[in-house]
Amino acid sequence: MSRALPKYNKRRVGLAGGAAAVALTGAVIAGTALAGESSDGGGADVRTLAGPGTISCPDVASQLPAVPASAQAEVTRNLALLDQQIAEANKRLVDTVGQGGPNFVQNAILGPLEDKRIATVNRIATAIGRTADRPAGLDSLAACSLDAQGDPAAPGQEETGGAGTAAPPAEDAGGDTGAGGGDAGAGQGGDASGAGTISCPDVASQLPAVPASEQAEVTRNLALLDQQIAEANKRLVDTVGQGGPNFVQNAILGPLEDKRIATVNRIATAIGRTADRPAGLDSLAACTLTK
């Protein structure tokens, strides 16, 4: 980031030695080293030593404008959360070696991580936007990439993730748009295979009156909620039998919740521009599986 957050400038996702990992985590996980922030505060080392490789993500802090003092604490907290999310994803990468099919890492690790990052950078943008111009385009920094060889990124690419930086936000990507009306999701996209269907709380019915100036954006995001449910139900059918007992939660329900959090936050932000911002929409993000 610029002058406002020197601690987070030029954050790196690099290899941490075994000794550093022991000092920071007190354990060696599956013969790999997983490290958090270095003690000097100069950056984050989020690397593992294992065949699965390591995850690299674009640096968010360096792309932020000057942060208002009133938003500093919230922005700092969410920047730290971005680091934590990468560390957790790298740990999951090691812990799930050999699980699932060829798309397991994308579906169960990289996809969920991107969704979490979208929600987090949106909170950062919202915090700054309360008292200054809201930074645009932070969603483009959400996608991460897998370095399958576990090699450090090339100079200048420590946290850029290569091609991953060009990927659009997960919830803006195309996909099955066959969701029915509303947002409840019950019975949508399921089949007779026994995979079940995903049901989500209805968001539209919980909204206050939407200002006319924001109606188009709110409507677009409500439709996106339907699309997300349809895509999750399709994934539920397509991945029957994959992964372990927690596969559906980790690879489908969890990512869906993260996408919905980001979407309902955009709805709340849109309404809040010209009216009272609706509170508590995040509580409608979690969905359930009905067999």
PDB file of C-alpha atoms in Angstrom:
ATOM      1  CA  MET A   1       0.000   0.000   0.000  1.00  0.00           C
ATOM      2  CA  SER A   2       1.060   3.572  -0.141  1.00  0.00           C
ATOM      3  CA  ARG A   3       2.103   5.701   2.783  1.00  0.00           C
ATOM      4  CA  ALA A   4      -0.942   4.751   4.884  1.00  0.00           C
ATOM      5  CA  LEU A   5      -0.009   1.141   5.550  1.00  0.00           C
ATOM      6  CA  PRO A   6       3.793   0.728   5.300  1.00  0.00           C
ATOM      7  CA  LYS A   7       3.597  -2.556   7.188  1.00  0.00           C
ATOM      8  CA  TYR A   8       1.842  -4.217   4.304  1.00  0.00           C
ATOM      9  CA  ASN A   9       3.824  -2.749   1.381  1.00  0.00           C
ATOM     10  CA  LYS A  10       5.355  -5.286  -0.941  1.00  0.00           C
ATOM     11  CA  ARG A  11       3.896  -8.252   0.873  1.00  0.00           C
ATOM     12  CA  ARG A  12       5.483 -11.466  -0.315  1.00  0.00           C
ATOM     13  CA  VAL A  13       4.234 -14.990  -0.475  1.00  0.00           C
ATOM     14  CA  GLY A  14       7.534 -16.875  -0.157  1.00  0.00           C
ATOM     15  CA  LEU A  15       9.164 -19.984   1.250  1.00  0.00           C
ATOM     16  CA  ALA A  16       9.671 -20.121   4.996  1.00  0.00           C
ATOM     17  CA  GLY A  17      12.299 -22.450   6.421  1.00  0.00           C
ATOM     18  CA  GLY A  18      11.437 -25.279   8.760  1.00  0.00           C
ATOM     19  CA  ALA A  19      12.926 -23.510  11.766  1.00  0.00           C
ATOM     20  CA  ALA A  20      10.861 -20.383  11.139  1.00  0.00           C
ATOM     21  CA  ALA A  21       7.745 -22.454  10.787  1.00  0.00           C
ATOM     22  CA  VAL A  22       8.415 -24.175  14.106  1.00  0.00           C
ATOM     23  CA  ALA A  23       8.975 -20.821  15.778  1.00  0.00           C
ATOM     24  CA  LEU A  24       5.769 -19.384  14.399  1.00  0.00           C
ATOM     25  CA  THR A  25       3.447 -22.355  14.528  1.00  0.00           C
ATOM     26  CA  GLY A  26       5.054 -24.678  17.051  1.00  0.00           C
ATOM     27  CA  ALA A  27       4.567 -27.646  14.767  1.00  0.00           C
ATOM     28  CA  VAL A  28       5.666 -29.186  11.521  1.00  0.00           C
ATOM     29  CA  ILE A  29       2.593 -30.094   9.478  1.00  0.00           C
ATOM     30  CA  ALA A  30       2.881 -33.183   7.258  1.00  0.00           C
ATOM     31  CA  GLY A  31       6.602 -32.617   6.830  1.00  0.00           C
ATOM     32  CA  THR A  32       6.011 -29.135   5.420  1.00  0.00           C
ATOM     33  CA  ALA A  33       6.769 -25.644   6.588  1.00  0.00           C
ATOM     34  CA  LEU A  34       3.896 -23.198   6.899  1.00  0.00           C
ATOM     35  CA  ALA A  35       4.744 -19.738   8.103  1.00  0.00           C
ATOM     36  CA  GLY A  36       2.787 -16.614   8.929  1.00  0.00           C
ATOM     37  CA  GLU A  37       4.050 -13.049   9.085  1.00  0.00           C
ATOM     38  CA  SER A  38       7.712 -12.534   9.747  1.00  0.00           C
ATOM     39  CA  SER A  39       8.622 -11.036  13.087  1.00  0.00           C
ATOM     40  CA  ASP A  40       9.977  -7.863  11.572  1.00  0.00           C
ATOM     41  CA  GLY A  41       6.598  -7.061   9.999  1.00  0.00           C
ATOM     42  CA  GLY A  42       8.174  -6.722   6.568  1.00  0.00           C
ATOM     43  CA  GLY A  43       5.830  -9.142   4.840  1.00  0.00           C
ATOM     44  CA  ALA A  44       4.170 -12.494   4.930  1.00  0.00           C
ATOM     45  CA  ASP A  45       5.708 -15.827   4.060  1.00  0.00           C
ATOM     46  CA  VAL A  46       2.904 -18.161   3.135  1.00  0.00           C
ATOM     47  CA  ARG A  47       4.639 -21.131   1.512  1.00  0.00           C
ATOM     48  CA  THR A  48       4.641 -24.847   1.966  1.00  0.00           C
ATOM     49  CA  LEU A  49       7.270 -27.423   1.164  1.00  0.00           C
ATOM     50  CA  ALA A  50       5.312 -30.199  -0.442  1.00  0.00           C
ATOM     51  CA  GLY A  51       4.531 -31.736  -3.787  1.00  0.00           C
ATOM     52  CA  PRO A  52       1.162 -29.976  -4.068  1.00  0.00           C
ATOM     53  CA  GLY A  53       2.906 -26.638  -4.583  1.00  0.00           C
ATOM     54  CA  THR A  54       2.017 -23.280  -3.062  1.00  0.00           C
ATOM     55  CA  ILE A  55      -0.602 -20.597  -3.554  1.00  0.00           C
ATOM     56  CA  SER A  56       0.229 -17.053  -4.641  1.00  0.00           C
ATOM     57  CA  CYS A  57      -2.225 -14.149  -4.542  1.00  0.00           C
ATOM     58  CA  PRO A  58      -2.111 -10.534  -5.747  1.00  0.00           C
ATOM     59  CA  ASP A  59      -1.037  -7.960  -3.185  1.00  0.00           C
ATOM     60  CA  VAL A  60      -4.005  -5.839  -2.099  1.00  0.00           C
ATOM     61  CA  ALA A  61      -2.313  -3.433   0.305  1.00  0.00           C
ATOM     62  CA  SER A  62      -0.093  -1.883  -2.369  1.00  0.00           C
ATOM     63  CA  GLN A  63      -3.121  -1.164  -4.567  1.00  0.00           C
ATOM     64  CA  LEU A  64      -5.046   0.849  -1.994  1.00  0.00           C
ATOM     65  CA  PRO A  65      -5.286   4.636  -1.940  1.00  0.00           C
ATOM     66  CA  ALA A  66      -4.510   6.596   1.203  1.00  0.00           C
ATOM     67  CA  VAL A  67      -6.628   5.134   3.989  1.00  0.00           C
ATOM     68  CA  PRO A  68      -8.637   7.577   6.136  1.00  0.00           C
ATOM     69  CA  ALA A  69      -7.671   7.451   9.798  1.00  0.00           C
ATOM     70  CA  SER A  70     -11.216   6.486  10.741  1.00  0.00           C
ATOM     71  CA  ALA A  71     -10.990   3.380   8.536  1.00  0.00           C
ATOM     72  CA  GLN A  72      -7.405   2.421   9.346  1.00  0.00           C
ATOM     73  CA  ALA A  73      -8.173  -0.200  11.994  1.00  0.00           C
ATOM     74  CA  GLU A  74     -10.778  -1.982   9.884  1.00  0.00           C
ATOM     75  CA  VAL A  75      -8.582  -1.959   6.775  1.00  0.00           C
ATOM     76  CA  THR A  76      -5.593  -3.266   8.737  1.00  0.00           C
ATOM     77  CA  ARG A  77      -7.712  -6.041  10.242  1.00  0.00           C
ATOM     78  CA  ASN A  78      -8.962  -7.145   6.835  1.00  0.00           C
ATOM     79  CA  LEU A  79      -5.496  -7.028   5.273  1.00  0.00           C
ATOM     80  CA  ALA A  80      -4.350  -9.364   8.045  1.00  0.00           C
ATOM     81  CA  LEU A  81      -7.331 -11.582   7.270  1.00  0.00           C
ATOM     82  CA  LEU A  82      -6.193 -11.847   3.649  1.00  0.00           C
ATOM     83  CA  ASP A  83      -2.858 -13.212   4.891  1.00  0.00           C
ATOM     84  CA  GLN A  84      -4.623 -15.657   7.171  1.00  0.00           C
ATOM     85  CA  GLN A  85      -6.780 -16.902   4.307  1.00  0.00           C
ATOM     86  CA  ILE A  86      -3.708 -17.649   2.181  1.00  0.00           C
ATOM     87  CA  ALA A  87      -2.048 -19.483   5.068  1.00  0.00           C
ATOM     88  CA  GLU A  88      -5.151 -21.588   5.654  1.00  0.00           C
ATOM     89  CA  ALA A  89      -5.445 -22.392   1.944  1.00  0.00           C
ATOM     90  CA  ASN A  90      -1.809 -23.510   1.791  1.00  0.00           C
ATOM     91  CA  LYS A  91      -2.366 -25.737   4.816  1.00  0.00           C
ATOM     92  CA  ARG A  92      -5.460 -27.229   3.205  1.00  0.00           C
ATOM     93  CA  LEU A  93      -3.435 -27.820   0.044  1.00  0.00           C
ATOM     94  CA  VAL A  94      -1.053 -30.039   2.008  1.00  0.00           C
ATOM     95  CA  ASP A  95      -3.695 -31.726   4.147  1.00  0.00           C
ATOM     96  CA  THR A  96      -5.783 -32.823   1.145  1.00  0.00           C
ATOM     97  CA  VAL A  97      -3.062 -34.240  -1.098  1.00  0.00           C
ATOM     98  CA  GLY A  98      -4.524 -37.009  -3.239  1.00  0.00           C
ATOM     99  CA  GLN A  99      -8.165 -36.176  -2.574  1.00  0.00           C
ATOM    100  CA  GLY A 100     -10.832 -35.622  -5.199  1.00  0.00           C
ATOM    101  CA  GLY A 101     -10.629 -35.480  -8.973  1.00  0.00           C
ATOM    102  CA  PRO A 102      -8.550 -33.350 -11.356  1.00  0.00           C
ATOM    103  CA  ASN A 103     -10.445 -30.175 -10.421  1.00  0.00           C
ATOM    104  CA  PHE A 104     -10.292 -30.688  -6.665  1.00  0.00           C
ATOM    105  CA  VAL A 105      -7.745 -27.931  -5.948  1.00  0.00           C
ATOM    106  CA  GLN A 106      -9.705 -25.395  -7.990  1.00  0.00           C
ATOM    107  CA  ASN A 107     -13.082 -26.387  -6.560  1.00  0.00           C
ATOM    108  CA  ALA A 108     -12.102 -26.987  -2.934  1.00  0.00           C
ATOM    109  CA  ILE A 109      -9.202 -24.575  -2.356  1.00  0.00           C
ATOM    110  CA  LEU A 110      -8.578 -21.894  -4.983  1.00  0.00           C
ATOM    111  CA  GLY A 111     -12.271 -21.192  -5.639  1.00  0.00           C
ATOM    112  CA  PRO A 112     -13.192 -20.844  -1.964  1.00  0.00           C
ATOM    113  CA  LEU A 113     -10.102 -18.720  -1.348  1.00  0.00           C
ATOM    114  CA  GLU A 114     -11.072 -16.353  -4.161  1.00  0.00           C
ATOM    115  CA  ASP A 115     -14.587 -16.030  -2.765  1.00  0.00           C
ATOM    116  CA  LYS A 116     -13.255 -15.227   0.713  1.00  0.00           C
ATOM    117  CA  ARG A 117     -10.883 -12.640  -0.749  1.00  0.00           C
ATOM    118  CA  ILE A 118     -13.732 -11.010  -2.710  1.00  0.00           C
ATOM    119  CA  ALA A 119     -15.735 -10.597   0.488  1.00  0.00           C
ATOM    120  CA  THR A 120     -12.691  -9.247   2.354  1.00  0.00           C
ATOM    121  CA  VAL A 121     -11.578  -6.712  -0.267  1.00  0.00           C
ATOM    122  CA  ASN A 122     -15.173  -5.519  -0.536  1.00  0.00           C
ATOM    123  CA  ARG A 123     -15.139  -4.838   3.204  1.00  0.00           C
ATOM    124  CA  ILE A 124     -11.912  -2.884   2.735  1.00  0.00           C
ATOM    125  CA  ALA A 125     -13.439  -0.843  -0.088  1.00  0.00           C
ATOM    126  CA  THR A 126     -16.561  -0.189   1.970  1.00  0.00           C
ATOM    127  CA  ALA A 127     -14.517   0.966   4.970  1.00  0.00           C
ATOM    128  CA  ILE A 128     -12.533   3.438   2.858  1.00  0.00           C
ATOM    129  CA  GLY A 129     -15.664   4.541   1.000  1.00  0.00           C
ATOM    130  CA  ARG A 130     -17.374   5.739   4.173  1.00  0.00           C
ATOM    131  CA  THR A 131     -15.205   8.853   4.346  1.00  0.00           C
ATOM    132  CA  ALA A 132     -13.332   8.933   1.010  1.00  0.00           C
ATOM    133  CA  ASP A 133     -13.724   7.774  -2.575  1.00  0.00           C
ATOM    134  CA  ARG A 134     -14.434   4.040  -2.615  1.00  0.00           C
ATOM    135  CA  PRO A 135     -11.566   2.268  -4.411  1.00  0.00           C
ATOM    136  CA  ALA A 136     -12.760   0.468  -7.531  1.00  0.00           C
ATOM    137  CA  GLY A 137     -11.553  -2.779  -9.033  1.00  0.00           C
ATOM    138  CA  LEU A 138     -10.287  -4.509  -5.894  1.00  0.00           C
ATOM    139  CA  ASP A 139     -12.269  -7.604  -6.891  1.00  0.00           C
ATOM    140  CA  SER A 140      -9.765  -8.104  -9.708  1.00  0.00           C
ATOM    141  CA  LEU A 141      -7.136  -8.914  -7.052  1.00  0.00           C
ATOM    142  CA  ALA A 142      -9.133 -11.792  -5.574  1.00  0.00           C
ATOM    143  CA  ALA A 143      -8.075 -14.677  -7.823  1.00  0.00           C
ATOM    144  CA  CYS A 144      -5.034 -16.682  -6.728  1.00  0.00           C
ATOM    145  CA  SER A 145      -2.921 -19.250  -8.561  1.00  0.00           C
ATOM    146  CA  LEU A 146      -1.184 -22.504  -7.750  1.00  0.00           C
ATOM    147  CA  ASP A 147       2.542 -22.841  -8.249  1.00  0.00           C
ATOM    148  CA  ALA A 148       2.499 -26.595  -8.770  1.00  0.00           C
ATOM    149  CA  GLN A 149       6.282 -26.914  -8.509  1.00  0.00           C
ATOM    150  CA  GLY A 150       6.475 -25.099  -5.207  1.00  0.00           C
ATOM    151  CA  ASP A 151       9.075 -22.768  -6.688  1.00  0.00           C
ATOM    152  CA  PRO A 152       9.271 -19.164  -5.506  1.00  0.00           C
ATOM    153  CA  ALA A 153       7.579 -16.660  -7.780  1.00  0.00           C
ATOM    154  CA  ALA A 154       9.759 -14.775 -10.216  1.00  0.00           C
ATOM    155  CA  PRO A 155      11.064 -11.339  -9.138  1.00  0.00           C
ATOM    156  CA  GLY A 156       8.254  -8.825  -9.159  1.00  0.00           C
ATOM    157  CA  GLN A 157       5.694 -11.640  -9.053  1.00  0.00           C
ATOM    158  CA  GLU A 158       5.894 -12.532  -5.370  1.00  0.00           C
ATOM    159  CA  GLU A 159       2.165 -12.279  -4.812  1.00  0.00           C
ATOM    160  CA  THR A 160       0.778 -11.551  -8.225  1.00  0.00           C
ATOM    161  CA  GLY A 161      -0.116 -15.132  -8.942  1.00  0.00           C
ATOM    162  CA  GLY A 162       0.669 -14.839 -12.645  1.00  0.00           C
ATOM    163  CA  ALA A 163      -2.354 -15.426 -14.853  1.00  0.00           C
ATOM    164  CA  GLY A 164      -4.564 -15.557 -11.786  1.00  0.00           C
ATOM    165  CA  THR A 165      -4.617 -11.776 -11.621  1.00  0.00           C
ATOM    166  CA  ALA A 166      -6.578 -11.561 -14.821  1.00  0.00           C
ATOM    167  CA  ALA A 167      -9.379 -13.844 -13.695  1.00  0.00           C
ATOM    168  CA  PRO A 168     -12.727 -12.133 -13.071  1.00  0.00           C
ATOM    169  CA  PRO A 169     -14.398 -12.379  -9.678  1.00  0.00           C
ATOM    170  CA  ALA A 170     -15.926 -15.800  -9.204  1.00  0.00           C
ATOM    171  CA  GLU A 171     -19.454 -14.484  -8.894  1.00  0.00           C
ATOM    172  CA  ASP A 172     -19.201 -12.497 -12.114  1.00  0.00           C
ATOM    173  CA  ALA A 173     -18.106 -15.504 -14.137  1.00  0.00           C
ATOM    174  CA  GLY A 174     -20.539 -17.060 -16.552  1.00  0.00           C
ATOM    175  CA  GLY A 175     -22.256 -20.282 -15.734  1.00  0.00           C
ATOM    176  CA  ASP A 176     -25.561 -22.018 -15.460  1.00  0.00           C
ATOM    177  CA  THR A 177     -28.225 -19.373 -15.046  1.00  0.00           C
ATOM    178  CA  GLY A 178     -31.104 -21.750 -14.771  1.00  0.00           C
ATOM    179  CA  ALA A 179     -32.201 -20.655 -11.285  1.00  0.00           C
ATOM    180  CA  GLY A 180     -35.888 -20.076 -10.839  1.00  0.00           C
ATOM    181  CA  GLY A 181     -37.442 -16.915  -9.488  1.00  0.00           C
ATOM    182  CA  GLY A 182     -36.523 -15.619  -6.063  1.00  0.00           C
ATOM    183  CA  ASP A 183     -33.569 -16.655  -3.984  1.00  0.00           C
ATOM    184  CA  ALA A 184     -34.799 -19.498  -1.801  1.00  0.00           C
ATOM    185  CA  GLY A 185     -33.103 -22.107  -3.996  1.00  0.00           C
ATOM    186  CA  ALA A 186     -35.245 -25.005  -2.810  1.00  0.00           C
ATOM    187  CA  GLY A 187     -35.579 -27.622  -5.500  1.00  0.00           C
ATOM    188  CA  GLN A 188     -33.477 -25.652  -7.965  1.00  0.00           C
ATOM    189  CA  GLY A 189     -30.890 -27.442 -10.056  1.00  0.00           C
ATOM    190  CA  GLY A 190     -31.223 -30.808  -8.311  1.00  0.00           C
ATOM    191  CA  ASP A 191     -31.778 -34.138 -10.014  1.00  0.00           C
ATOM    192  CA  ALA A 192     -32.761 -37.670  -9.192  1.00  0.00           C
ATOM    193  CA  SER A 193     -29.184 -38.814  -8.614  1.00  0.00           C
ATOM    194  CA  GLY A 194     -29.433 -38.452  -4.852  1.00  0.00           C
ATOM    195  CA  ALA A 195     -27.047 -35.485  -4.761  1.00  0.00           C
ATOM    196  CA  GLY A 196     -29.723 -33.374  -3.120  1.00  0.00           C
ATOM    197  CA  THR A 197     -30.450 -29.683  -3.624  1.00  0.00           C
ATOM    198  CA  ILE A 198     -29.193 -26.480  -2.038  1.00  0.00           C
ATOM    199  CA  SER A 199     -31.579 -24.092  -0.293  1.00  0.00           C
ATOM    200  CA  CYS A 200     -30.696 -20.531   0.661  1.00  0.00           C
ATOM    201  CA  PRO A 201     -32.521 -17.801   2.605  1.00  0.00           C
ATOM    202  CA  ASP A 202     -34.463 -15.328   0.477  1.00  0.00           C
ATOM    203  CA  VAL A 203     -32.716 -11.972   0.353  1.00  0.00           C
ATOM    204  CA  ALA A 204     -35.179  -9.958  -1.734  1.00  0.00           C
ATOM    205  CA  SER A 205     -37.969 -10.258   0.826  1.00  0.00           C
ATOM    206  CA  GLN A 206     -35.683  -8.946   3.582  1.00  0.00           C
ATOM    207  CA  LEU A 207     -34.724  -5.717   1.836  1.00  0.00           C
ATOM    208  CA  PRO A 208     -36.156  -2.305   2.702  1.00  0.00           C
ATOM    209  CA  ALA A 209     -37.566  -0.062   0.005  1.00  0.00           C
ATOM    210  CA  VAL A 210     -34.913   0.245  -2.704  1.00  0.00           C
ATOM    211  CA  PRO A 211     -34.190   3.781  -3.955  1.00  0.00           C
ATOM    212  CA  ALA A 212     -35.014   4.165  -7.644  1.00  0.00           C
ATOM    213  CA  SER A 213     -31.453   5.221  -8.401  1.00  0.00           C
ATOM    214  CA  GLU A 214     -30.149   1.893  -7.077  1.00  0.00           C
ATOM    215  CA  GLN A 215     -32.888  -0.415  -8.375  1.00  0.00           C
ATOM    216  CA  ALA A 216     -30.920  -1.658 -11.396  1.00  0.00           C
ATOM    217  CA  GLU A 217     -27.861  -2.607  -9.335  1.00  0.00           C
ATOM    218  CA  VAL A 218     -29.921  -4.302  -6.637  1.00  0.00           C
ATOM    219  CA  THR A 219     -31.911  -6.244  -9.236  1.00  0.00           C
ATOM    220  CA  ARG A 220     -28.715  -7.333 -10.962  1.00  0.00           C
ATOM    221  CA  ASN A 221     -27.236  -8.632  -7.713  1.00  0.00           C
ATOM    222  CA  LEU A 222     -30.460 -10.419  -6.737  1.00  0.00           C
ATOM    223  CA  ALA A 223     -30.298 -12.208 -10.087  1.00  0.00           C
ATOM    224  CA  LEU A 224     -26.669 -13.044  -9.355  1.00  0.00           C
ATOM    225  CA  LEU A 225     -27.726 -14.717  -6.102  1.00  0.00           C
ATOM    226  CA  ASP A 226     -30.037 -16.965  -8.138  1.00  0.00           C
ATOM    227  CA  GLN A 227     -27.227 -17.736 -10.567  1.00  0.00           C
ATOM    228  CA  GLN A 228     -24.905 -18.676  -7.722  1.00  0.00           C
ATOM    229  CA  ILE A 229     -27.441 -21.170  -6.349  1.00  0.00           C
ATOM    230  CA  ALA A 230     -27.942 -22.697  -9.793  1.00  0.00           C
ATOM    231  CA  GLU A 231     -24.199 -23.078 -10.302  1.00  0.00           C
ATOM    232  CA  ALA A 232     -23.778 -24.624  -6.858  1.00  0.00           C
ATOM    233  CA  ASN A 233     -26.551 -27.125  -7.521  1.00  0.00           C
ATOM    234  CA  LYS A 234     -24.947 -28.042 -10.839  1.00  0.00           C
ATOM    235  CA  ARG A 235     -21.592 -28.519  -9.106  1.00  0.00           C
ATOM    236  CA  LEU A 236     -23.326 -30.674  -6.508  1.00  0.00           C
ATOM    237  CA  VAL A 237     -24.473 -33.057  -9.242  1.00  0.00           C
ATOM    238  CA  ASP A 238     -21.218 -32.935 -11.234  1.00  0.00           C
ATOM    239  CA  THR A 239     -19.045 -33.840  -8.226  1.00  0.00           C
ATOM    240  CA  VAL A 240     -21.072 -36.703  -6.741  1.00  0.00           C
ATOM    241  CA  GLY A 241     -18.674 -39.142  -5.078  1.00  0.00           C
ATOM    242  CA  GLN A 242     -15.678 -36.798  -5.007  1.00  0.00           C
ATOM    243  CA  GLY A 243     -13.653 -35.952  -1.931  1.00  0.00           C
ATOM    244  CA  GLY A 244     -14.124 -36.880   1.693  1.00  0.00           C
ATOM    245  CA  PRO A 245     -17.028 -36.420   4.104  1.00  0.00           C
ATOM    246  CA  ASN A 246     -16.592 -32.645   4.208  1.00  0.00           C
ATOM    247  CA  PHE A 247     -16.298 -32.160   0.450  1.00  0.00           C
ATOM    248  CA  VAL A 248     -19.744 -30.599  -0.062  1.00  0.00           C
ATOM    249  CA  GLN A 249     -19.204 -28.115   2.764  1.00  0.00           C
ATOM    250  CA  ASN A 250     -15.659 -27.212   1.733  1.00  0.00           C
ATOM    251  CA  ALA A 251     -16.067 -27.179  -2.044  1.00  0.00           C
ATOM    252  CA  ILE A 252     -19.684 -26.104  -2.548  1.00  0.00           C
ATOM    253  CA  LEU A 253     -21.584 -24.716   0.465  1.00  0.00           C
ATOM    254  CA  GLY A 254     -18.626 -22.761   1.874  1.00  0.00           C
ATOM    255  CA  PRO A 255     -17.732 -21.076  -1.440  1.00  0.00           C
ATOM    256  CA  LEU A 256     -21.413 -20.352  -2.089  1.00  0.00           C
ATOM    257  CA  GLU A 257     -21.716 -18.609   1.281  1.00  0.00           C
ATOM    258  CA  ASP A 258     -18.645 -16.490   0.548  1.00  0.00           C
ATOM    259  CA  LYS A 259     -20.058 -15.461  -2.831  1.00  0.00           C
ATOM    260  CA  ARG A 260     -23.383 -14.572  -1.256  1.00  0.00           C
ATOM    261  CA  ILE A 261     -21.687 -12.480   1.427  1.00  0.00           C
ATOM    262  CA  ALA A 262     -19.925 -10.449  -1.261  1.00  0.00           C
ATOM    263  CA  THR A 263     -23.155 -10.060  -3.251  1.00  0.00           C
ATOM    264  CA  VAL A 264     -25.400  -9.021  -0.352  1.00  0.00           C
ATOM    265  CA  ASN A 265     -22.725  -6.558   0.739  1.00  0.00           C
ATOM    266  CA  ARG A 266     -22.920  -4.975  -2.709  1.00  0.00           C
ATOM    267  CA  ILE A 267     -26.693  -4.787  -2.369  1.00  0.00           C
ATOM    268  CA  ALA A 268     -26.382  -3.133   1.045  1.00  0.00           C
ATOM    269  CA  THR A 269     -23.780  -0.695  -0.278  1.00  0.00           C
ATOM    270  CA  ALA A 270     -25.973   0.257  -3.231  1.00  0.00           C
ATOM    271  CA  ILE A 271     -28.983   0.973  -1.015  1.00  0.00           C
ATOM    272  CA  GLY A 272     -26.799   2.803   1.510  1.00  0.00           C
ATOM    273  CA  ARG A 273     -25.702   5.378  -1.047  1.00  0.00           C
ATOM    274  CA  THR A 274     -29.005   7.209  -0.873  1.00  0.00           C
ATOM    275  CA  ALA A 275     -30.851   5.602   2.074  1.00  0.00           C
ATOM    276  CA  ASP A 276     -30.142   3.812   5.327  1.00  0.00           C
ATOM    277  CA  ARG A 277     -27.822   0.880   4.687  1.00  0.00           C
ATOM    278  CA  PRO A 278     -29.655  -2.367   5.566  1.00  0.00           C
ATOM    279  CA  ALA A 279     -27.931  -4.272   8.379  1.00  0.00           C
ATOM    280  CA  GLY A 280     -27.653  -7.983   8.934  1.00  0.00           C
ATOM    281  CA  LEU A 281     -27.870  -9.197   5.337  1.00  0.00           C
ATOM    282  CA  ASP A 282     -24.769 -11.328   5.954  1.00  0.00           C
ATOM    283  CA  SER A 283     -26.931 -13.535   8.142  1.00  0.00           C
ATOM    284  CA  LEU A 284     -28.763 -14.642   4.988  1.00  0.00           C
ATOM    285  CA  ALA A 285     -25.613 -15.900   3.271  1.00  0.00           C
ATOM    286  CA  ALA A 286     -25.372 -19.451   4.640  1.00  0.00           C
ATOM    287  CA  CYS A 287     -27.160 -22.189   2.663  1.00  0.00           C
ATOM    288  CA  THR A 288     -28.048 -25.780   3.467  1.00  0.00           C
ATOM    289  CA  LEU A 289     -28.104 -29.091   1.641  1.00  0.00           C
ATOM    290  CA  THR A 290     -31.397 -30.936   1.430  1.00  0.00           C
ATOM    291  CA  LYS A 291     -31.142 -34.621   0.541  1.00  0.00           C
TER     292      LYS A 291
END
